[in-house]
Amino acid sequence: MKRHILWCGTLIDVLAAPVLAEAPTLVLPLDCVLGQNCYIEDYVDADPSEDQRDYTCGLKSRDGHHGTDIGLLSFEAMQEGVDVLAAAPGVVSAVRDGVADVAFTPENLDQIKGQECGNGIRIDHGDGWKTLYCHMRKGSLLVQGGDVVQAGQPVGQVGLSGLTNFPHVHFSVTKDDEEIDPFAPQQTQECGQNEDQDLWSETPSYHRAGLFTAGFSTAIPTLNDVSTGAARVAHGQPDLPLVLYGHAFYAESGDVLSLFATGPDGEIFRKAIILDDPQIHLFRAFGRKSPAGGWPVGSYHGTALLERKGQVLAVRHSVISVSD
């Protein structure tokens, strides 16, 4: 029996089944519409130093990030089910399932070690080209090792497994086990987009605006505290205010930053803020004082959503626990 293993957050191939002789042409690996019910959170880090930049020299990456993160707008969308699609024809060469869909925390990080990719698959496209799909939903995988798949074929669903705290698929491309940015496969140091040279059948639109973070606090914070992380509060008390903030970059006049939060008894606030003062980075905050009798004990979830002319540019999530 042939084995298909996922190890230390990456898939180890044990099948050699070349299908294509050239670089694959990719379709979006999610059954969604960018800007409407999904968005690109992060791109491949194009900076070899400890800094980070995406292929346009923008801010949408993280140091050492080796893929493209395509996220859903909410946890409810994940529960409803969104298909992950094979980006190109090939043969499934590795599979892992059975990892729980649980957002990582410092408390459960050790449990995720060695399974950072979560539930996932790898597809061999031939001539050394492979694609990897991580953080899929437990029990949703529709393929097994050796299956032949076509471009756009559902292979599972978006989940919350592995090293992640929001529902998304981490999608990566390799050639002879070296990471390739599908937006800039030539891997030059030049900034910008050349759609004639990328790997996409239809190149996803790029927006440089996004969100650094969202977080809860118990008072309106300062920009400095938001920027350094000092404003973030993980544990609140029933008699203290709950304030949610969103920290944006390259927002434009007319962009809308929505802040909303839910708790054990449902939604506690929702606020849409029109941004009228473009800046390289800015934050907005909104919250409420504790109600009579205090906030119910439990977990509260906040979402910051940045939109431009009805198109979703970025989403960030945060959680705070309220206890006596």
PDB file of C-alpha atoms in Angstrom:
ATOM      1  CA  MET A   1       0.000   0.000   0.000  1.00  0.00           C
ATOM      2  CA  LYS A   2       1.264   3.454  -0.919  1.00  0.00           C
ATOM      3  CA  ARG A   3       1.431   5.951   1.898  1.00  0.00           C
ATOM      4  CA  HIS A   4       0.602   9.659   1.760  1.00  0.00           C
ATOM      5  CA  ILE A   5       2.017  11.663   4.626  1.00  0.00           C
ATOM      6  CA  LEU A   6       1.905  15.260   5.844  1.00  0.00           C
ATOM      7  CA  TRP A   7       4.879  16.079   8.059  1.00  0.00           C
ATOM      8  CA  CYS A   8       5.946  19.208   9.973  1.00  0.00           C
ATOM      9  CA  GLY A   9       3.325  21.343   8.280  1.00  0.00           C
ATOM     10  CA  THR A  10       4.267  20.257   4.758  1.00  0.00           C
ATOM     11  CA  LEU A  11       3.231  17.347   2.595  1.00  0.00           C
ATOM     12  CA  ILE A  12       5.798  14.669   1.731  1.00  0.00           C
ATOM     13  CA  ASP A  13       5.232  13.179  -1.714  1.00  0.00           C
ATOM     14  CA  VAL A  14       5.424   9.443  -2.093  1.00  0.00           C
ATOM     15  CA  LEU A  15       3.833   9.145  -5.534  1.00  0.00           C
ATOM     16  CA  ALA A  16       5.576  10.152  -8.738  1.00  0.00           C
ATOM     17  CA  ALA A  17       2.862  10.789 -11.310  1.00  0.00           C
ATOM     18  CA  PRO A  18       3.839  13.517 -13.769  1.00  0.00           C
ATOM     19  CA  VAL A  19       0.942  14.903 -15.767  1.00  0.00           C
ATOM     20  CA  LEU A  20       2.091  18.162 -17.345  1.00  0.00           C
ATOM     21  CA  ALA A  21       5.403  18.900 -19.016  1.00  0.00           C
ATOM     22  CA  GLU A  22       5.138  22.679 -18.529  1.00  0.00           C
ATOM     23  CA  ALA A  23       4.227  25.117 -15.770  1.00  0.00           C
ATOM     24  CA  PRO A  24       0.573  24.643 -14.862  1.00  0.00           C
ATOM     25  CA  THR A  25      -1.993  27.327 -15.617  1.00  0.00           C
ATOM     26  CA  LEU A  26      -3.895  27.995 -12.411  1.00  0.00           C
ATOM     27  CA  VAL A  27      -7.515  28.720 -11.591  1.00  0.00           C
ATOM     28  CA  LEU A  28      -8.537  30.251  -8.264  1.00  0.00           C
ATOM     29  CA  PRO A  29      -8.395  27.362  -5.759  1.00  0.00           C
ATOM     30  CA  LEU A  30     -11.610  28.402  -3.992  1.00  0.00           C
ATOM     31  CA  ASP A  31     -15.214  28.341  -5.169  1.00  0.00           C
ATOM     32  CA  CYS A  32     -15.810  32.007  -4.378  1.00  0.00           C
ATOM     33  CA  VAL A  33     -15.728  35.483  -5.883  1.00  0.00           C
ATOM     34  CA  LEU A  34     -12.866  37.675  -4.698  1.00  0.00           C
ATOM     35  CA  GLY A  35     -14.139  40.901  -3.180  1.00  0.00           C
ATOM     36  CA  GLN A  36     -17.613  39.471  -2.600  1.00  0.00           C
ATOM     37  CA  ASN A  37     -17.365  36.380  -0.393  1.00  0.00           C
ATOM     38  CA  CYS A  38     -13.605  35.886  -0.141  1.00  0.00           C
ATOM     39  CA  TYR A  39     -10.401  37.926  -0.313  1.00  0.00           C
ATOM     40  CA  ILE A  40      -6.631  37.477  -0.499  1.00  0.00           C
ATOM     41  CA  GLU A  41      -5.157  38.045   2.943  1.00  0.00           C
ATOM     42  CA  ASP A  42      -1.435  37.497   2.322  1.00  0.00           C
ATOM     43  CA  TYR A  43       0.912  36.832  -0.584  1.00  0.00           C
ATOM     44  CA  VAL A  44       4.320  35.154  -0.811  1.00  0.00           C
ATOM     45  CA  ASP A  45       7.036  37.086   1.024  1.00  0.00           C
ATOM     46  CA  ALA A  46       9.338  38.421  -1.705  1.00  0.00           C
ATOM     47  CA  ASP A  47      11.891  39.853   0.739  1.00  0.00           C
ATOM     48  CA  PRO A  48      14.690  37.424   1.705  1.00  0.00           C
ATOM     49  CA  SER A  49      15.588  39.495   4.778  1.00  0.00           C
ATOM     50  CA  GLU A  50      13.701  39.690   8.082  1.00  0.00           C
ATOM     51  CA  ASP A  51      11.424  42.314   6.540  1.00  0.00           C
ATOM     52  CA  GLN A  52       8.497  41.388   4.331  1.00  0.00           C
ATOM     53  CA  ARG A  53       6.898  42.584   1.095  1.00  0.00           C
ATOM     54  CA  ASP A  54       4.569  41.105  -1.475  1.00  0.00           C
ATOM     55  CA  TYR A  55       5.382  40.871  -5.192  1.00  0.00           C
ATOM     56  CA  THR A  56       4.327  44.519  -5.752  1.00  0.00           C
ATOM     57  CA  CYS A  57       6.557  45.660  -2.851  1.00  0.00           C
ATOM     58  CA  GLY A  58       3.362  46.187  -0.864  1.00  0.00           C
ATOM     59  CA  LEU A  59       2.565  45.263   2.727  1.00  0.00           C
ATOM     60  CA  LYS A  60       0.397  42.192   2.110  1.00  0.00           C
ATOM     61  CA  SER A  61       2.721  39.476   3.328  1.00  0.00           C
ATOM     62  CA  ARG A  62       4.438  38.213   6.468  1.00  0.00           C
ATOM     63  CA  ASP A  63       8.103  37.475   7.018  1.00  0.00           C
ATOM     64  CA  GLY A  64       8.850  34.039   5.620  1.00  0.00           C
ATOM     65  CA  HIS A  65       5.328  33.468   4.263  1.00  0.00           C
ATOM     66  CA  HIS A  66       5.474  30.825   1.527  1.00  0.00           C
ATOM     67  CA  GLY A  67       2.056  30.932  -0.085  1.00  0.00           C
ATOM     68  CA  THR A  68      -1.123  32.822  -0.938  1.00  0.00           C
ATOM     69  CA  ASP A  69      -3.802  32.963   1.784  1.00  0.00           C
ATOM     70  CA  ILE A  70      -7.384  33.182   0.491  1.00  0.00           C
ATOM     71  CA  GLY A  71      -9.821  33.831   3.320  1.00  0.00           C
ATOM     72  CA  LEU A  72     -13.562  33.663   3.914  1.00  0.00           C
ATOM     73  CA  LEU A  73     -15.426  36.613   5.391  1.00  0.00           C
ATOM     74  CA  SER A  74     -16.800  34.760   8.401  1.00  0.00           C
ATOM     75  CA  PHE A  75     -16.763  31.589  10.433  1.00  0.00           C
ATOM     76  CA  GLU A  76     -20.425  31.119   9.485  1.00  0.00           C
ATOM     77  CA  ALA A  77     -19.402  30.835   5.826  1.00  0.00           C
ATOM     78  CA  MET A  78     -17.000  28.050   6.759  1.00  0.00           C
ATOM     79  CA  GLN A  79     -19.784  26.194   8.558  1.00  0.00           C
ATOM     80  CA  GLU A  80     -22.030  26.501   5.503  1.00  0.00           C
ATOM     81  CA  GLY A  81     -19.243  24.986   3.385  1.00  0.00           C
ATOM     82  CA  VAL A  82     -17.026  26.518   0.698  1.00  0.00           C
ATOM     83  CA  ASP A  83     -15.256  24.202  -1.737  1.00  0.00           C
ATOM     84  CA  VAL A  84     -11.500  24.116  -2.225  1.00  0.00           C
ATOM     85  CA  LEU A  85     -10.726  23.492  -5.918  1.00  0.00           C
ATOM     86  CA  ALA A  86      -7.801  21.875  -7.687  1.00  0.00           C
ATOM     87  CA  ALA A  87      -5.926  24.775  -9.269  1.00  0.00           C
ATOM     88  CA  ALA A  88      -4.717  22.674 -12.226  1.00  0.00           C
ATOM     89  CA  PRO A  89      -4.996  19.087 -13.503  1.00  0.00           C
ATOM     90  CA  GLY A  90      -2.777  16.537 -11.822  1.00  0.00           C
ATOM     91  CA  VAL A  91      -2.547  13.553  -9.493  1.00  0.00           C
ATOM     92  CA  VAL A  92      -3.100  13.733  -5.740  1.00  0.00           C
ATOM     93  CA  SER A  93       0.232  12.741  -4.219  1.00  0.00           C
ATOM     94  CA  ALA A  94      -0.356  13.334  -0.493  1.00  0.00           C
ATOM     95  CA  VAL A  95      -3.313  13.712   1.858  1.00  0.00           C
ATOM     96  CA  ARG A  96      -3.965  14.377   5.539  1.00  0.00           C
ATOM     97  CA  ASP A  97      -7.302  14.530   7.334  1.00  0.00           C
ATOM     98  CA  GLY A  98      -8.410  14.271  10.949  1.00  0.00           C
ATOM     99  CA  VAL A  99      -6.997  17.524  12.382  1.00  0.00           C
ATOM    100  CA  ALA A 100      -9.600  19.454  14.408  1.00  0.00           C
ATOM    101  CA  ASP A 101     -10.940  22.794  13.174  1.00  0.00           C
ATOM    102  CA  VAL A 102      -9.829  24.872  16.147  1.00  0.00           C
ATOM    103  CA  ALA A 103      -8.243  28.326  16.055  1.00  0.00           C
ATOM    104  CA  PHE A 104      -4.726  28.190  17.443  1.00  0.00           C
ATOM    105  CA  THR A 105      -3.892  29.897  20.724  1.00  0.00           C
ATOM    106  CA  PRO A 106      -0.724  29.992  22.835  1.00  0.00           C
ATOM    107  CA  GLU A 107      -2.370  27.311  24.970  1.00  0.00           C
ATOM    108  CA  ASN A 108      -2.885  24.798  22.131  1.00  0.00           C
ATOM    109  CA  LEU A 109       0.154  25.636  20.013  1.00  0.00           C
ATOM    110  CA  ASP A 110       2.068  22.538  21.159  1.00  0.00           C
ATOM    111  CA  GLN A 111      -0.792  20.327  19.992  1.00  0.00           C
ATOM    112  CA  ILE A 112      -0.478  21.744  16.473  1.00  0.00           C
ATOM    113  CA  LYS A 113       3.293  21.245  16.232  1.00  0.00           C
ATOM    114  CA  GLY A 114       4.098  19.047  13.245  1.00  0.00           C
ATOM    115  CA  GLN A 115       0.622  19.656  11.815  1.00  0.00           C
ATOM    116  CA  GLU A 116       0.868  23.348  10.931  1.00  0.00           C
ATOM    117  CA  CYS A 117      -0.716  22.764   7.516  1.00  0.00           C
ATOM    118  CA  GLY A 118      -3.690  21.096   9.180  1.00  0.00           C
ATOM    119  CA  ASN A 119      -5.809  18.970   6.875  1.00  0.00           C
ATOM    120  CA  GLY A 120      -4.493  19.283   3.361  1.00  0.00           C
ATOM    121  CA  ILE A 121      -3.546  17.784   0.057  1.00  0.00           C
ATOM    122  CA  ARG A 122      -0.725  18.063  -2.438  1.00  0.00           C
ATOM    123  CA  ILE A 123      -1.240  17.692  -6.180  1.00  0.00           C
ATOM    124  CA  ASP A 124       1.555  16.680  -8.574  1.00  0.00           C
ATOM    125  CA  HIS A 125       1.277  18.445 -11.941  1.00  0.00           C
ATOM    126  CA  GLY A 126       4.316  16.861 -13.533  1.00  0.00           C
ATOM    127  CA  ASP A 127       7.799  18.122 -14.430  1.00  0.00           C
ATOM    128  CA  GLY A 128       8.472  19.027 -10.781  1.00  0.00           C
ATOM    129  CA  TRP A 129       5.413  21.286 -10.394  1.00  0.00           C
ATOM    130  CA  LYS A 130       3.197  20.786  -7.323  1.00  0.00           C
ATOM    131  CA  THR A 131       0.507  22.693  -5.466  1.00  0.00           C
ATOM    132  CA  LEU A 132      -0.343  22.515  -1.756  1.00  0.00           C
ATOM    133  CA  TYR A 133      -3.684  23.283  -0.066  1.00  0.00           C
ATOM    134  CA  CYS A 134      -3.674  23.730   3.745  1.00  0.00           C
ATOM    135  CA  HIS A 135      -6.124  24.332   6.643  1.00  0.00           C
ATOM    136  CA  MET A 136      -8.979  22.360   5.100  1.00  0.00           C
ATOM    137  CA  ARG A 137     -12.062  21.317   7.045  1.00  0.00           C
ATOM    138  CA  LYS A 138     -11.879  18.067   8.967  1.00  0.00           C
ATOM    139  CA  GLY A 139     -13.735  15.265   7.193  1.00  0.00           C
ATOM    140  CA  SER A 140     -14.339  17.328   4.047  1.00  0.00           C
ATOM    141  CA  LEU A 141     -11.613  15.896   1.797  1.00  0.00           C
ATOM    142  CA  LEU A 142     -13.031  14.332  -1.364  1.00  0.00           C
ATOM    143  CA  VAL A 143      -9.860  12.774  -2.784  1.00  0.00           C
ATOM    144  CA  GLN A 144      -7.177  10.318  -1.799  1.00  0.00           C
ATOM    145  CA  GLY A 145      -3.657   9.563  -2.948  1.00  0.00           C
ATOM    146  CA  GLY A 146      -3.457   8.518  -6.582  1.00  0.00           C
ATOM    147  CA  ASP A 147      -6.694  10.225  -7.665  1.00  0.00           C
ATOM    148  CA  VAL A 148      -6.546  12.116 -10.957  1.00  0.00           C
ATOM    149  CA  VAL A 149      -8.111  15.593 -10.667  1.00  0.00           C
ATOM    150  CA  GLN A 150      -9.020  18.297 -13.152  1.00  0.00           C
ATOM    151  CA  ALA A 151      -8.702  22.056 -12.820  1.00  0.00           C
ATOM    152  CA  GLY A 152     -11.645  23.437 -10.846  1.00  0.00           C
ATOM    153  CA  GLN A 153     -12.607  20.068  -9.358  1.00  0.00           C
ATOM    154  CA  PRO A 154     -13.712  20.218  -5.687  1.00  0.00           C
ATOM    155  CA  VAL A 155     -11.219  18.425  -3.433  1.00  0.00           C
ATOM    156  CA  GLY A 156     -12.592  19.434  -0.012  1.00  0.00           C
ATOM    157  CA  GLN A 157     -13.733  22.502   1.906  1.00  0.00           C
ATOM    158  CA  VAL A 158     -12.212  25.515   3.641  1.00  0.00           C
ATOM    159  CA  GLY A 159     -11.529  24.885   7.318  1.00  0.00           C
ATOM    160  CA  LEU A 160      -9.737  26.067  10.438  1.00  0.00           C
ATOM    161  CA  SER A 161      -7.250  23.239  10.971  1.00  0.00           C
ATOM    162  CA  GLY A 162      -3.572  23.636  11.777  1.00  0.00           C
ATOM    163  CA  LEU A 163      -1.733  26.884  12.502  1.00  0.00           C
ATOM    164  CA  THR A 164      -4.469  29.408  11.753  1.00  0.00           C
ATOM    165  CA  ASN A 165      -7.052  31.516  13.552  1.00  0.00           C
ATOM    166  CA  PHE A 166      -9.367  32.374  10.660  1.00  0.00           C
ATOM    167  CA  PRO A 167     -10.998  30.227   7.939  1.00  0.00           C
ATOM    168  CA  HIS A 168      -8.840  30.256   4.830  1.00  0.00           C
ATOM    169  CA  VAL A 169      -6.804  28.131   2.470  1.00  0.00           C
ATOM    170  CA  HIS A 170      -3.049  28.506   2.338  1.00  0.00           C
ATOM    171  CA  PHE A 171      -2.187  27.794  -1.304  1.00  0.00           C
ATOM    172  CA  SER A 172       1.394  27.334  -2.440  1.00  0.00           C
ATOM    173  CA  VAL A 173       3.215  26.357  -5.633  1.00  0.00           C
ATOM    174  CA  THR A 174       6.584  24.617  -5.890  1.00  0.00           C
ATOM    175  CA  LYS A 175       8.903  23.654  -8.727  1.00  0.00           C
ATOM    176  CA  ASP A 176      11.426  20.949  -7.847  1.00  0.00           C
ATOM    177  CA  ASP A 177      10.536  21.625  -4.191  1.00  0.00           C
ATOM    178  CA  GLU A 178      11.410  25.327  -4.444  1.00  0.00           C
ATOM    179  CA  GLU A 179       8.718  27.858  -3.597  1.00  0.00           C
ATOM    180  CA  ILE A 180       7.285  29.774  -6.570  1.00  0.00           C
ATOM    181  CA  ASP A 181       5.102  32.863  -6.316  1.00  0.00           C
ATOM    182  CA  PRO A 182       2.277  32.298  -8.835  1.00  0.00           C
ATOM    183  CA  PHE A 183       1.982  36.068  -9.234  1.00  0.00           C
ATOM    184  CA  ALA A 184       5.699  36.497 -10.000  1.00  0.00           C
ATOM    185  CA  PRO A 185       7.199  33.124 -11.003  1.00  0.00           C
ATOM    186  CA  GLN A 186      10.342  34.752 -12.433  1.00  0.00           C
ATOM    187  CA  GLN A 187      11.253  35.754  -8.855  1.00  0.00           C
ATOM    188  CA  THR A 188      12.993  38.976  -9.843  1.00  0.00           C
ATOM    189  CA  GLN A 189      13.559  41.802  -7.381  1.00  0.00           C
ATOM    190  CA  GLU A 190      11.418  44.150  -9.470  1.00  0.00           C
ATOM    191  CA  CYS A 191       8.150  45.413  -8.032  1.00  0.00           C
ATOM    192  CA  GLY A 192       4.860  45.155  -9.802  1.00  0.00           C
ATOM    193  CA  GLN A 193       2.586  42.864 -11.727  1.00  0.00           C
ATOM    194  CA  ASN A 194       3.165  41.347 -15.159  1.00  0.00           C
ATOM    195  CA  GLU A 195       0.062  39.381 -16.031  1.00  0.00           C
ATOM    196  CA  ASP A 196       1.734  37.945 -19.134  1.00  0.00           C
ATOM    197  CA  GLN A 197       4.252  36.122 -16.951  1.00  0.00           C
ATOM    198  CA  ASP A 198       2.202  34.929 -13.981  1.00  0.00           C
ATOM    199  CA  LEU A 199       0.686  31.439 -13.701  1.00  0.00           C
ATOM    200  CA  TRP A 200      -2.993  32.419 -13.487  1.00  0.00           C
ATOM    201  CA  SER A 201      -5.568  31.809 -16.214  1.00  0.00           C
ATOM    202  CA  GLU A 202      -7.262  34.997 -14.940  1.00  0.00           C
ATOM    203  CA  THR A 203      -5.029  37.062 -12.685  1.00  0.00           C
ATOM    204  CA  PRO A 204      -6.746  38.006  -9.390  1.00  0.00           C
ATOM    205  CA  SER A 205      -6.951  41.756  -8.830  1.00  0.00           C
ATOM    206  CA  TYR A 206      -4.501  43.266  -6.372  1.00  0.00           C
ATOM    207  CA  HIS A 207      -5.369  46.015  -3.867  1.00  0.00           C
ATOM    208  CA  ARG A 208      -2.591  47.474  -1.772  1.00  0.00           C
ATOM    209  CA  ALA A 209      -4.969  48.542   1.028  1.00  0.00           C
ATOM    210  CA  GLY A 210      -5.558  46.147   3.895  1.00  0.00           C
ATOM    211  CA  LEU A 211      -5.701  45.613   7.639  1.00  0.00           C
ATOM    212  CA  PHE A 212      -2.719  45.097   9.901  1.00  0.00           C
ATOM    213  CA  THR A 213      -4.869  43.781  12.700  1.00  0.00           C
ATOM    214  CA  ALA A 214      -8.063  43.967  14.726  1.00  0.00           C
ATOM    215  CA  GLY A 215      -8.233  43.724  18.485  1.00  0.00           C
ATOM    216  CA  PHE A 216     -10.298  44.201  21.607  1.00  0.00           C
ATOM    217  CA  SER A 217      -9.501  46.724  24.315  1.00  0.00           C
ATOM    218  CA  THR A 218     -11.357  48.022  27.340  1.00  0.00           C
ATOM    219  CA  ALA A 219     -10.969  51.703  26.389  1.00  0.00           C
ATOM    220  CA  ILE A 220     -10.369  53.726  23.222  1.00  0.00           C
ATOM    221  CA  PRO A 221      -6.657  53.106  22.563  1.00  0.00           C
ATOM    222  CA  THR A 222      -3.974  55.344  21.073  1.00  0.00           C
ATOM    223  CA  LEU A 223      -2.435  54.749  17.644  1.00  0.00           C
ATOM    224  CA  ASN A 224       0.893  53.980  19.292  1.00  0.00           C
ATOM    225  CA  ASP A 225      -0.652  51.292  21.506  1.00  0.00           C
ATOM    226  CA  VAL A 226      -2.504  49.816  18.519  1.00  0.00           C
ATOM    227  CA  SER A 227       0.703  49.777  16.469  1.00  0.00           C
ATOM    228  CA  THR A 228       2.806  48.127  19.183  1.00  0.00           C
ATOM    229  CA  GLY A 229       0.111  45.679  20.257  1.00  0.00           C
ATOM    230  CA  ALA A 230      -0.117  47.162  23.758  1.00  0.00           C
ATOM    231  CA  ALA A 231      -3.805  47.985  23.173  1.00  0.00           C
ATOM    232  CA  ARG A 232      -4.831  44.338  22.739  1.00  0.00           C
ATOM    233  CA  VAL A 233      -6.651  42.771  25.687  1.00  0.00           C
ATOM    234  CA  ALA A 234      -7.309  39.032  25.777  1.00  0.00           C
ATOM    235  CA  HIS A 235      -9.315  38.909  29.019  1.00  0.00           C
ATOM    236  CA  GLY A 236     -11.996  41.376  30.126  1.00  0.00           C
ATOM    237  CA  GLN A 237     -14.280  41.830  33.102  1.00  0.00           C
ATOM    238  CA  PRO A 238     -18.093  42.069  33.147  1.00  0.00           C
ATOM    239  CA  ASP A 239     -18.100  45.700  34.346  1.00  0.00           C
ATOM    240  CA  LEU A 240     -15.566  47.048  31.812  1.00  0.00           C
ATOM    241  CA  PRO A 241     -16.294  48.467  28.330  1.00  0.00           C
ATOM    242  CA  LEU A 242     -15.674  46.343  25.247  1.00  0.00           C
ATOM    243  CA  VAL A 243     -13.953  48.226  22.428  1.00  0.00           C
ATOM    244  CA  LEU A 244     -12.997  46.804  19.037  1.00  0.00           C
ATOM    245  CA  TYR A 245     -10.407  48.501  16.826  1.00  0.00           C
ATOM    246  CA  GLY A 246      -9.207  47.967  13.274  1.00  0.00           C
ATOM    247  CA  HIS A 247      -5.771  49.074  12.064  1.00  0.00           C
ATOM    248  CA  ALA A 248      -5.719  49.762   8.307  1.00  0.00           C
ATOM    249  CA  PHE A 249      -3.050  50.670   5.757  1.00  0.00           C
ATOM    250  CA  TYR A 250      -3.316  52.570   2.461  1.00  0.00           C
ATOM    251  CA  ALA A 251      -7.033  53.221   2.916  1.00  0.00           C
ATOM    252  CA  GLU A 252      -8.577  55.740   0.518  1.00  0.00           C
ATOM    253  CA  SER A 253     -11.216  58.395   0.997  1.00  0.00           C
ATOM    254  CA  GLY A 254     -14.630  56.748   0.886  1.00  0.00           C
ATOM    255  CA  ASP A 255     -13.435  53.337   2.056  1.00  0.00           C
ATOM    256  CA  VAL A 256     -15.637  51.799   4.763  1.00  0.00           C
ATOM    257  CA  LEU A 257     -14.270  50.130   7.886  1.00  0.00           C
ATOM    258  CA  SER A 258     -16.963  48.070   9.617  1.00  0.00           C
ATOM    259  CA  LEU A 259     -16.517  46.947  13.218  1.00  0.00           C
ATOM    260  CA  PHE A 260     -18.892  44.427  14.751  1.00  0.00           C
ATOM    261  CA  ALA A 261     -18.844  42.074  17.702  1.00  0.00           C
ATOM    262  CA  THR A 262     -20.874  39.177  19.052  1.00  0.00           C
ATOM    263  CA  GLY A 263     -21.006  37.553  22.480  1.00  0.00           C
ATOM    264  CA  PRO A 264     -22.774  34.710  24.259  1.00  0.00           C
ATOM    265  CA  ASP A 265     -26.168  36.423  23.748  1.00  0.00           C
ATOM    266  CA  GLY A 266     -25.609  37.480  20.127  1.00  0.00           C
ATOM    267  CA  GLU A 267     -24.525  40.738  18.505  1.00  0.00           C
ATOM    268  CA  ILE A 268     -23.474  43.505  20.897  1.00  0.00           C
ATOM    269  CA  PHE A 269     -22.626  46.237  18.380  1.00  0.00           C
ATOM    270  CA  ARG A 270     -22.103  46.994  14.690  1.00  0.00           C
ATOM    271  CA  LYS A 271     -20.641  50.198  13.261  1.00  0.00           C
ATOM    272  CA  ALA A 272     -19.742  51.187   9.690  1.00  0.00           C
ATOM    273  CA  ILE A 273     -17.206  54.037   9.563  1.00  0.00           C
ATOM    274  CA  ILE A 274     -16.572  55.964   6.341  1.00  0.00           C
ATOM    275  CA  LEU A 275     -12.893  56.905   6.089  1.00  0.00           C
ATOM    276  CA  ASP A 276     -12.438  60.463   4.849  1.00  0.00           C
ATOM    277  CA  ASP A 277      -8.801  61.145   5.693  1.00  0.00           C
ATOM    278  CA  PRO A 278      -6.474  58.946   3.589  1.00  0.00           C
ATOM    279  CA  GLN A 279      -3.280  57.987   5.408  1.00  0.00           C
ATOM    280  CA  ILE A 280      -0.595  55.341   5.051  1.00  0.00           C
ATOM    281  CA  HIS A 281      -1.983  53.791   8.197  1.00  0.00           C
ATOM    282  CA  LEU A 282      -4.827  54.630  10.553  1.00  0.00           C
ATOM    283  CA  PHE A 283      -7.100  53.012  13.081  1.00  0.00           C
ATOM    284  CA  ARG A 284     -10.702  53.379  14.112  1.00  0.00           C
ATOM    285  CA  ALA A 285     -12.400  52.010  17.224  1.00  0.00           C
ATOM    286  CA  PHE A 286     -15.928  51.501  18.446  1.00  0.00           C
ATOM    287  CA  GLY A 287     -17.413  49.919  21.542  1.00  0.00           C
ATOM    288  CA  ARG A 288     -19.936  49.969  24.331  1.00  0.00           C
ATOM    289  CA  LYS A 289     -19.999  50.349  28.077  1.00  0.00           C
ATOM    290  CA  SER A 290     -21.005  47.288  30.060  1.00  0.00           C
ATOM    291  CA  PRO A 291     -24.784  46.824  30.326  1.00  0.00           C
ATOM    292  CA  ALA A 292     -26.680  46.763  33.610  1.00  0.00           C
ATOM    293  CA  GLY A 293     -25.549  43.663  35.435  1.00  0.00           C
ATOM    294  CA  GLY A 294     -22.358  43.462  33.361  1.00  0.00           C
ATOM    295  CA  TRP A 295     -21.370  41.525  30.259  1.00  0.00           C
ATOM    296  CA  PRO A 296     -22.292  37.820  30.327  1.00  0.00           C
ATOM    297  CA  VAL A 297     -19.303  35.623  31.057  1.00  0.00           C
ATOM    298  CA  GLY A 298     -17.949  33.931  27.947  1.00  0.00           C
ATOM    299  CA  SER A 299     -16.164  34.472  24.639  1.00  0.00           C
ATOM    300  CA  TYR A 300     -16.682  37.540  22.436  1.00  0.00           C
ATOM    301  CA  HIS A 301     -15.727  37.624  18.768  1.00  0.00           C
ATOM    302  CA  GLY A 302     -14.922  40.812  16.860  1.00  0.00           C
ATOM    303  CA  THR A 303     -14.555  41.417  13.128  1.00  0.00           C
ATOM    304  CA  ALA A 304     -13.031  44.354  11.253  1.00  0.00           C
ATOM    305  CA  LEU A 305     -13.923  44.509   7.552  1.00  0.00           C
ATOM    306  CA  LEU A 306     -12.462  46.984   5.052  1.00  0.00           C
ATOM    307  CA  GLU A 307     -14.445  47.683   1.863  1.00  0.00           C
ATOM    308  CA  ARG A 308     -14.058  49.908  -1.178  1.00  0.00           C
ATOM    309  CA  LYS A 309     -17.064  50.567  -3.398  1.00  0.00           C
ATOM    310  CA  GLY A 310     -18.695  47.394  -2.156  1.00  0.00           C
ATOM    311  CA  GLN A 311     -15.603  45.236  -2.686  1.00  0.00           C
ATOM    312  CA  VAL A 312     -14.077  43.519   0.336  1.00  0.00           C
ATOM    313  CA  LEU A 313     -10.364  44.311   0.640  1.00  0.00           C
ATOM    314  CA  ALA A 314      -9.523  42.742   4.000  1.00  0.00           C
ATOM    315  CA  VAL A 315     -10.967  41.125   7.114  1.00  0.00           C
ATOM    316  CA  ARG A 316      -9.424  40.636  10.545  1.00  0.00           C
ATOM    317  CA  HIS A 317     -10.792  38.824  13.585  1.00  0.00           C
ATOM    318  CA  SER A 318     -10.196  39.064  17.327  1.00  0.00           C
ATOM    319  CA  VAL A 319     -11.443  37.270  20.437  1.00  0.00           C
ATOM    320  CA  ILE A 320     -11.716  38.372  24.070  1.00  0.00           C
ATOM    321  CA  SER A 321     -12.800  36.265  27.025  1.00  0.00           C
ATOM    322  CA  VAL A 322     -14.931  37.892  29.731  1.00  0.00           C
ATOM    323  CA  SER A 323     -14.763  36.352  33.202  1.00  0.00           C
ATOM    324  CA  ASP A 324     -15.358  37.405  36.816  1.00  0.00           C
TER     325      ASP A 324
END
